[in-house]
């Protein structure tokens, strides 16, 4: 397909291309590959019951499909597979809408300025989104009632609502940046779908009158496992009296490791984490919390209705009274802190009389009773860097659990 082609005299060959992508689709058989030369194509494309690969030729020059503000730019239904690579998709209702497709592969695509969804996939199989930018749509990527989605090396930025919305689908998000959206990620499941985040930067997402600006886990479901590894939750904000600026979670299992929470804010509690379900299973290891602020009476950094295990973590320069419950001074929950450092922020208001905070083998400013605890300055070399390190003379070196360094 080429801007210089002709639908009436062309035959779809390299030397005699069609003018419009839809014309090529109509002429193609299931299993064919369509190659599109650089240029702008003002079209609203429909594919029904055909398995097609559509590739933009010449990576250095754009191939733009403009939906003209009329309808979906690309609409795919009832296919075994659909592959799309090397395109700019813009100015539609949905940028790309896919229904009932067994396999979807979207690669090296920019999807922007669509009035509803950048990408929406419903009742489909395995979905791969690789090196895709979804920018300035109402919702960036939405996937519903499908088998799984893998999103990697992609960007969701400046979408009015969610950057990524996954419902009743297993989600794997790796090496992505999700920033400046109304909400970063929303995940719901009525079944046993899991969510895995690895090396994801969730930054600058801002909400009003809702919970979970960075990540919102909406289903009250113990069968969900959420795993967060080596991620960054930075400067996520809630501008009203709601909770969980970085993460709002319910009854699901939540495992967090190697992750940094920095400068997240809500005027209510739980600027970094809000755990709503009393039966949730929460484990946090080797993570850093710095500069987070929220309501000092309710748990400025961490509000929980469930028991929580915290190991090898650092809490530095957060707002005072970091820990609290979800029901004002009546929550019953156990928080255990092991081999960690808490400095320049206090732990918890004494008003939470039904919550038990057990701290051992940790460095706590101002003293805190517990086996192996110390209260000497931990001596951070680089308190403003992404990864904190201890000076060689730090009292936290070799004095933690099993002679490990406190703080991990």
Coordinates of N, CA and C in Angstrom, one line a residue, residues 297-298 325-331 351-352:
X297 N -2.4 11.5 61.4 CA -3.2 10.8 62.4 C -3.6 9.4 61.9
X298 N -3.7 9.2 60.6 CA -4.2 7.9 60.0 C -3.2 7.0 59.4
X325 N -4.2 2.4 60.7 CA -5.2 1.5 60.2 C -6.1 2.2 59.3
X326 N -7.2 1.5 59.0 CA -8.2 2.0 58.0 C -9.5 2.4 58.6
X327 N -9.7 2.0 59.9 CA -10.9 2.5 60.6 C -10.4 3.3 61.8
X328 N -10.8 4.5 61.9 CA -10.1 5.4 62.8 C -9.9 4.9 64.2
X329 N -8.7 4.5 64.5 CA -8.2 4.1 65.9 C -8.9 2.8 66.3
X330 N -9.6 2.0 65.5 CA -10.2 0.8 65.9 C -9.7 -0.4 65.1
X331 N -8.8 -0.2 64.1 CA -8.3 -1.3 63.3 C -7.5 -2.3 64.2
X351 N -2.6 6.3 69.5 CA -4.0 6.1 69.4 C -4.5 4.8 68.8
X352 N -3.6 4.2 68.0 CA -4.0 2.9 67.4 C -3.7 1.8 68.4

